[in-house]
DNA sequence: GGCGACATGTAATTAGTTACATGATTAT
DNA sequence: ATAATCATGTAACTAATTACATGTCGCC
């Protein structure tokens, strides 16, 4: 019975009405996807699974290779609420740039600088993306709060690179 | 041949001399474990695997249920460097508290407040842990840089809860 | 000599990713 | 009508977690 965060999230996206796997994947991609990685395959795979458990039902499209739309059942809605009410699952952190930095002494300073610079570029692009997103969430406080987290996080990474990591890599490319 | 981040990390910890699985796990726990989750089982499982590939060799302890010490081989050292030089793997973010916040409207304000308060407590404890750790890393700039990241991150979470999320949960417990 | 904490390892399960094989739709 | 893109789904594989079964050591 117990949902995990991924299936919980999928159900959560059906709250606002029936959707196809594709729809759900797209919506995840522009929202929770920024802080909760889910692959397309998972969405396609879990939906029939959830249907088997009665948390979701196929609203349309049964044929082979045909577009299937899923709707949340009353049971599914309950399962979602139960899951959400449990509180967040234990966090597993995985921050690759810190792993590289941790072993930074084993790397050529040049290469480390390069890696940090690329990370900086990525995180800056991310920040730009958030700025575009912001107006759309003006009237959605909870989504807005997660966006604000993203903004702060991206800023943190950028500043940390500028103030801490890059100076440390030092000699690499003084330009 | 290609290492992944977990095996790369394990090899990285053998750079400073031969160790047992237990040793490696302990050291990971107080260092990279803060930003790169690895389970004990992985360490125990990967080491014999790496030995099979010649990246590591059993230095002592062959008997059943006996303490085995592993040492890095020349090949292993090379594989580690190659891995590190590749740069960080793609990041997969998983921040549970944001998932709960995202769906915050579906939760009783009281419950959400509770969850945020608990998260705040955890992150504050984490911050305290980092302060204790700091003096030990005074002469290790790269490790120190990752610690500084951790400090900033924990602070970010705390401030975000105070300034953004908790006010939003609002009505819950005004005390 | 037995209890508790520390340590070691494997097996079973679950989750997540990558690669592949098609199908449907739309613009030219 | 056909290429390009968008969409759908499954299968194979890899990684990660959880649960379990022992073992060893120090000490009371």
PDB file of N, CA, C and O (backbone and C1' of nucleotides) in Angstrom, chain D:
ATOM      1  P    DA D   1      -0.103  10.436 -51.791  1.00  0.00           P
ATOM      2  O5'  DA D   1       1.355  10.655 -52.422  1.00  0.00           O
ATOM      3  C5'  DA D   1       2.286   9.642 -52.666  1.00  0.00           C
ATOM      4  C4'  DA D   1       3.453   9.930 -51.731  1.00  0.00           C
ATOM      5  C3'  DA D   1       3.521   8.943 -50.576  1.00  0.00           C
ATOM      6  O3'  DA D   1       4.780   8.282 -50.474  1.00  0.00           O
ATOM      7  C1'  DA D   1       3.449  11.188 -49.737  1.00  0.00           C
ATOM      8  P    DT D   2       6.144   8.778 -51.108  1.00  0.00           P
ATOM      9  O5'  DT D   2       6.642   9.741 -49.915  1.00  0.00           O
ATOM     10  C5'  DT D   2       7.852  10.488 -50.118  1.00  0.00           C
ATOM     11  C4'  DT D   2       8.273  11.137 -48.795  1.00  0.00           C
ATOM     12  C3'  DT D   2       8.620  10.131 -47.693  1.00  0.00           C
ATOM     13  O3'  DT D   2       9.673  10.677 -46.896  1.00  0.00           O
ATOM     14  C1'  DT D   2       7.059  11.621 -46.881  1.00  0.00           C
ATOM     15  P    DA D   3      11.118  10.124 -47.019  1.00  0.00           P
ATOM     16  O5'  DA D   3      11.945  11.203 -46.174  1.00  0.00           O
ATOM     17  C5'  DA D   3      12.008  12.550 -46.653  1.00  0.00           C
ATOM     18  C4'  DA D   3      11.748  13.513 -45.507  1.00  0.00           C
ATOM     19  C3'  DA D   3      12.544  13.190 -44.247  1.00  0.00           C
ATOM     20  O3'  DA D   3      13.121  14.422 -43.826  1.00  0.00           O
ATOM     21  C1'  DA D   3      10.241  13.412 -43.702  1.00  0.00           C
ATOM     22  P    DA D   4      14.221  14.490 -42.733  1.00  0.00           P
ATOM     23  O5'  DA D   4      13.393  15.119 -41.522  1.00  0.00           O
ATOM     24  C5'  DA D   4      12.619  16.309 -41.758  1.00  0.00           C
ATOM     25  C4'  DA D   4      11.845  16.649 -40.500  1.00  0.00           C
ATOM     26  C3'  DA D   4      12.595  16.361 -39.200  1.00  0.00           C
ATOM     27  O3'  DA D   4      12.407  17.485 -38.354  1.00  0.00           O
ATOM     28  C1'  DA D   4      10.493  15.278 -39.176  1.00  0.00           C
ATOM     29  P    DT D   5      13.145  17.629 -37.015  1.00  0.00           P
ATOM     30  O5'  DT D   5      11.927  17.541 -35.963  1.00  0.00           O
ATOM     31  C5'  DT D   5      10.714  18.268 -36.246  1.00  0.00           C
ATOM     32  C4'  DT D   5       9.603  17.675 -35.408  1.00  0.00           C
ATOM     33  C3'  DT D   5       9.976  17.446 -33.936  1.00  0.00           C
ATOM     34  O3'  DT D   5       8.994  18.122 -33.179  1.00  0.00           O
ATOM     35  C1'  DT D   5       8.862  15.577 -34.813  1.00  0.00           C
ATOM     36  P    DC D   6       9.081  18.411 -31.658  1.00  0.00           P
ATOM     37  O5'  DC D   6       7.845  17.553 -31.127  1.00  0.00           O
ATOM     38  C5'  DC D   6       6.574  17.701 -31.779  1.00  0.00           C
ATOM     39  C4'  DC D   6       5.710  16.521 -31.380  1.00  0.00           C
ATOM     40  C3'  DC D   6       5.746  16.215 -29.873  1.00  0.00           C
ATOM     41  O3'  DC D   6       4.396  16.129 -29.447  1.00  0.00           O
ATOM     42  C1'  DC D   6       6.134  14.261 -31.141  1.00  0.00           C
ATOM     43  P    DA D   7       3.991  15.854 -27.956  1.00  0.00           P
ATOM     44  O5'  DA D   7       3.883  14.271 -27.957  1.00  0.00           O
ATOM     45  C5'  DA D   7       2.875  13.657 -28.740  1.00  0.00           C
ATOM     46  C4'  DA D   7       2.951  12.167 -28.550  1.00  0.00           C
ATOM     47  C3'  DA D   7       2.958  11.696 -27.094  1.00  0.00           C
ATOM     48  O3'  DA D   7       1.700  11.049 -26.920  1.00  0.00           O
ATOM     49  C1'  DA D   7       4.472  10.462 -28.464  1.00  0.00           C
ATOM     50  P    DT D   8       1.265  10.316 -25.624  1.00  0.00           P
ATOM     51  O5'  DT D   8       1.872   8.867 -25.824  1.00  0.00           O
ATOM     52  C5'  DT D   8       1.410   8.061 -26.894  1.00  0.00           C
ATOM     53  C4'  DT D   8       1.979   6.676 -26.722  1.00  0.00           C
ATOM     54  C3'  DT D   8       2.005   6.161 -25.288  1.00  0.00           C
ATOM     55  O3'  DT D   8       1.189   5.018 -25.248  1.00  0.00           O
ATOM     56  C1'  DT D   8       4.026   5.709 -26.403  1.00  0.00           C
ATOM     57  P    DG D   9       0.643   4.404 -23.922  1.00  0.00           P
ATOM     58  O5'  DG D   9       1.825   3.375 -23.639  1.00  0.00           O
ATOM     59  C5'  DG D   9       1.925   2.299 -24.602  1.00  0.00           C
ATOM     60  C4'  DG D   9       3.248   1.655 -24.518  1.00  0.00           C
ATOM     61  C3'  DG D   9       3.628   1.070 -23.166  1.00  0.00           C
ATOM     62  O3'  DG D   9       3.152  -0.269 -23.170  1.00  0.00           O
ATOM     63  C1'  DG D   9       5.484   1.871 -24.451  1.00  0.00           C
ATOM     64  P    DT D  10       3.473  -1.254 -21.988  1.00  0.00           P
ATOM     65  O5'  DT D  10       4.914  -1.814 -22.392  1.00  0.00           O
ATOM     66  C5'  DT D  10       5.090  -2.339 -23.701  1.00  0.00           C
ATOM     67  C4'  DT D  10       6.477  -2.932 -23.803  1.00  0.00           C
ATOM     68  C3'  DT D  10       6.865  -3.817 -22.632  1.00  0.00           C
ATOM     69  O3'  DT D  10       7.475  -4.936 -23.243  1.00  0.00           O
ATOM     70  C1'  DT D  10       8.495  -2.145 -22.934  1.00  0.00           C
ATOM     71  P    DA D  11       7.841  -6.224 -22.420  1.00  0.00           P
ATOM     72  O5'  DA D  11       9.423  -6.286 -22.615  1.00  0.00           O
ATOM     73  C5'  DA D  11      10.019  -5.620 -23.735  1.00  0.00           C
ATOM     74  C4'  DA D  11      11.514  -5.731 -23.609  1.00  0.00           C
ATOM     75  C3'  DA D  11      11.987  -6.758 -22.588  1.00  0.00           C
ATOM     76  O3'  DA D  11      13.224  -7.233 -23.099  1.00  0.00           O
ATOM     77  C1'  DA D  11      12.683  -4.630 -21.891  1.00  0.00           C
ATOM     78  P    DA D  12      14.018  -8.401 -22.437  1.00  0.00           P
ATOM     79  O5'  DA D  12      15.361  -7.644 -21.989  1.00  0.00           O
ATOM     80  C5'  DA D  12      16.016  -6.819 -22.968  1.00  0.00           C
ATOM     81  C4'  DA D  12      17.149  -6.097 -22.291  1.00  0.00           C
ATOM     82  C3'  DA D  12      17.919  -6.980 -21.303  1.00  0.00           C
ATOM     83  O3'  DA D  12      19.291  -6.704 -21.555  1.00  0.00           O
ATOM     84  C1'  DA D  12      17.148  -5.034 -20.193  1.00  0.00           C
ATOM     85  P    DC D  13      20.424  -7.396 -20.725  1.00  0.00           P
ATOM     86  O5'  DC D  13      20.788  -6.211 -19.725  1.00  0.00           O
ATOM     87  C5'  DC D  13      21.097  -4.923 -20.289  1.00  0.00           C
ATOM     88  C4'  DC D  13      21.248  -3.933 -19.170  1.00  0.00           C
ATOM     89  C3'  DC D  13      22.214  -4.381 -18.076  1.00  0.00           C
ATOM     90  O3'  DC D  13      23.237  -3.398 -18.077  1.00  0.00           O
ATOM     91  C1'  DC D  13      20.238  -3.445 -17.153  1.00  0.00           C
ATOM     92  P    DT D  14      24.608  -3.663 -17.273  1.00  0.00           P
ATOM     93  O5'  DT D  14      24.414  -2.607 -16.101  1.00  0.00           O
ATOM     94  C5'  DT D  14      24.009  -1.284 -16.419  1.00  0.00           C
ATOM     95  C4'  DT D  14      23.693  -0.579 -15.136  1.00  0.00           C
ATOM     96  C3'  DT D  14      24.664  -0.896 -13.996  1.00  0.00           C
ATOM     97  O3'  DT D  14      25.164   0.372 -13.623  1.00  0.00           O
ATOM     98  C1'  DT D  14      22.418  -1.062 -13.255  1.00  0.00           C
ATOM     99  P    DA D  15      26.119   0.602 -12.392  1.00  0.00           P
ATOM    100  O5'  DA D  15      25.122   1.172 -11.290  1.00  0.00           O
ATOM    101  C5'  DA D  15      24.168   2.136 -11.628  1.00  0.00           C
ATOM    102  C4'  DA D  15      23.322   2.371 -10.415  1.00  0.00           C
ATOM    103  C3'  DA D  15      24.109   2.450  -9.114  1.00  0.00           C
ATOM    104  O3'  DA D  15      23.649   3.639  -8.527  1.00  0.00           O
ATOM    105  C1'  DA D  15      22.298   0.927  -8.886  1.00  0.00           C
ATOM    106  P    DA D  16      24.165   4.137  -7.115  1.00  0.00           P
ATOM    107  O5'  DA D  16      23.029   3.591  -6.146  1.00  0.00           O
ATOM    108  C5'  DA D  16      21.703   4.078  -6.297  1.00  0.00           C
ATOM    109  C4'  DA D  16      20.852   3.494  -5.204  1.00  0.00           C
ATOM    110  C3'  DA D  16      21.478   3.567  -3.805  1.00  0.00           C
ATOM    111  O3'  DA D  16      20.540   4.244  -2.999  1.00  0.00           O
ATOM    112  C1'  DA D  16      20.696   1.377  -4.280  1.00  0.00           C
ATOM    113  P    DT D  17      20.730   4.407  -1.423  1.00  0.00           P
ATOM    114  O5'  DT D  17      19.758   3.273  -0.880  1.00  0.00           O
ATOM    115  C5'  DT D  17      18.434   3.211  -1.401  1.00  0.00           C
ATOM    116  C4'  DT D  17      17.669   2.131  -0.682  1.00  0.00           C
ATOM    117  C3'  DT D  17      17.863   2.110   0.828  1.00  0.00           C
ATOM    118  O3'  DT D  17      16.546   2.057   1.337  1.00  0.00           O
ATOM    119  C1'  DT D  17      18.278  -0.039  -0.052  1.00  0.00           C
ATOM    120  P    DT D  18      16.252   2.027   2.931  1.00  0.00           P
ATOM    121  O5'  DT D  18      15.972   0.474   3.233  1.00  0.00           O
ATOM    122  C5'  DT D  18      15.191  -0.278   2.327  1.00  0.00           C
ATOM    123  C4'  DT D  18      15.029  -1.669   2.889  1.00  0.00           C
ATOM    124  C3'  DT D  18      15.062  -1.763   4.412  1.00  0.00           C
ATOM    125  O3'  DT D  18      13.938  -2.554   4.765  1.00  0.00           O
ATOM    126  C1'  DT D  18      16.705  -3.194   3.443  1.00  0.00           C
ATOM    127  P    DA D  19      13.697  -3.055   6.291  1.00  0.00           P
ATOM    128  O5'  DA D  19      14.190  -4.573   6.231  1.00  0.00           O
ATOM    129  C5'  DA D  19      13.993  -5.331   5.045  1.00  0.00           C
ATOM    130  C4'  DA D  19      14.570  -6.713   5.254  1.00  0.00           C
ATOM    131  C3'  DA D  19      14.594  -7.166   6.713  1.00  0.00           C
ATOM    132  O3'  DA D  19      14.207  -8.528   6.713  1.00  0.00           O
ATOM    133  C1'  DA D  19      16.783  -7.235   5.828  1.00  0.00           C
ATOM    134  P    DC D  20      14.059  -9.339   8.129  1.00  0.00           P
ATOM    135  O5'  DC D  20      15.384 -10.217   8.134  1.00  0.00           O
ATOM    136  C5'  DC D  20      15.578 -11.144   7.052  1.00  0.00           C
ATOM    137  C4'  DC D  20      17.018 -11.581   7.024  1.00  0.00           C
ATOM    138  C3'  DC D  20      17.475 -12.323   8.288  1.00  0.00           C
ATOM    139  O3'  DC D  20      17.814 -13.632   7.883  1.00  0.00           O
ATOM    140  C1'  DC D  20      19.123 -10.820   7.518  1.00  0.00           C
ATOM    141  P    DA D  21      17.720 -14.813   8.990  1.00  0.00           P
ATOM    142  O5'  DA D  21      19.237 -15.295   9.004  1.00  0.00           O
ATOM    143  C5'  DA D  21      19.964 -15.424   7.782  1.00  0.00           C
ATOM    144  C4'  DA D  21      21.434 -15.498   8.134  1.00  0.00           C
ATOM    145  C3'  DA D  21      21.668 -16.120   9.527  1.00  0.00           C
ATOM    146  O3'  DA D  21      22.709 -17.075   9.394  1.00  0.00           O
ATOM    147  C1'  DA D  21      22.758 -14.058   9.378  1.00  0.00           C
ATOM    148  P    DT D  22      22.849 -18.254  10.497  1.00  0.00           P
ATOM    149  O5'  DT D  22      24.234 -17.996  11.181  1.00  0.00           O
ATOM    150  C5'  DT D  22      24.577 -16.679  11.529  1.00  0.00           C
ATOM    151  C4'  DT D  22      25.970 -16.386  11.044  1.00  0.00           C
ATOM    152  C3'  DT D  22      26.959 -16.678  12.154  1.00  0.00           C
ATOM    153  O3'  DT D  22      28.109 -17.306  11.606  1.00  0.00           O
ATOM    154  C1'  DT D  22      26.899 -14.339  11.641  1.00  0.00           C
ATOM    155  P    DG D  23      29.227 -17.913  12.572  1.00  0.00           P
ATOM    156  O5'  DG D  23      30.247 -16.695  12.728  1.00  0.00           O
ATOM    157  C5'  DG D  23      30.574 -15.886  11.596  1.00  0.00           C
ATOM    158  C4'  DG D  23      31.560 -14.820  12.013  1.00  0.00           C
ATOM    159  C3'  DG D  23      32.479 -15.217  13.175  1.00  0.00           C
ATOM    160  O3'  DG D  23      33.783 -14.746  12.848  1.00  0.00           O
ATOM    161  C1'  DG D  23      31.259 -13.259  13.735  1.00  0.00           C
ATOM    162  P    DT D  24      35.027 -15.168  13.720  1.00  0.00           P
ATOM    163  O5'  DT D  24      35.266 -13.865  14.611  1.00  0.00           O
ATOM    164  C5'  DT D  24      35.727 -12.659  13.982  1.00  0.00           C
ATOM    165  C4'  DT D  24      35.811 -11.579  15.054  1.00  0.00           C
ATOM    166  C3'  DT D  24      36.699 -11.946  16.252  1.00  0.00           C
ATOM    167  O3'  DT D  24      37.567 -10.826  16.408  1.00  0.00           O
ATOM    168  C1'  DT D  24      34.636 -11.078  16.981  1.00  0.00           C
ATOM    169  P    DC D  25      38.970 -10.985  17.154  1.00  0.00           P
ATOM    170  O5'  DC D  25      38.982  -9.626  17.988  1.00  0.00           O
ATOM    171  C5'  DC D  25      37.948  -8.637  17.785  1.00  0.00           C
ATOM    172  C4'  DC D  25      37.526  -8.016  19.090  1.00  0.00           C
ATOM    173  C3'  DC D  25      38.433  -8.275  20.291  1.00  0.00           C
ATOM    174  O3'  DC D  25      38.715  -7.007  20.843  1.00  0.00           O
ATOM    175  C1'  DC D  25      36.191  -8.709  20.864  1.00  0.00           C
ATOM    176  P    DG D  26      40.008  -6.788  21.768  1.00  0.00           P
ATOM    177  O5'  DG D  26      39.311  -6.118  23.036  1.00  0.00           O
ATOM    178  C5'  DG D  26      38.385  -5.031  22.842  1.00  0.00           C
ATOM    179  C4'  DG D  26      37.481  -4.952  24.050  1.00  0.00           C
ATOM    180  C3'  DG D  26      38.221  -5.079  25.385  1.00  0.00           C
ATOM    181  O3'  DG D  26      37.828  -3.959  26.163  1.00  0.00           O
ATOM    182  C1'  DG D  26      36.360  -6.557  25.317  1.00  0.00           C
ATOM    183  P    DC D  27      38.428  -3.654  27.552  1.00  0.00           P
ATOM    184  O5'  DC D  27      37.202  -4.019  28.502  1.00  0.00           O
ATOM    185  C5'  DC D  27      35.851  -3.556  28.236  1.00  0.00           C
ATOM    186  C4'  DC D  27      34.967  -4.229  29.250  1.00  0.00           C
ATOM    187  C3'  DC D  27      35.731  -4.468  30.586  1.00  0.00           C
ATOM    188  O3'  DC D  27      35.108  -3.952  31.759  1.00  0.00           O
ATOM    189  C1'  DC D  27      34.742  -6.488  29.812  1.00  0.00           C
ATOM    190  P    DC D  28      33.763  -3.294  31.955  1.00  0.00           P
ATOM    191  O5'  DC D  28      33.067  -4.344  32.950  1.00  0.00           O
ATOM    192  C5'  DC D  28      31.685  -4.679  32.730  1.00  0.00           C
ATOM    193  C4'  DC D  28      31.304  -5.781  33.718  1.00  0.00           C
ATOM    194  C3'  DC D  28      32.037  -5.653  35.050  1.00  0.00           C
ATOM    195  O3'  DC D  28      31.090  -5.460  36.101  1.00  0.00           O
ATOM    196  C1'  DC D  28      32.240  -7.885  34.139  1.00  0.00           C
TER     197       DC D  28
END
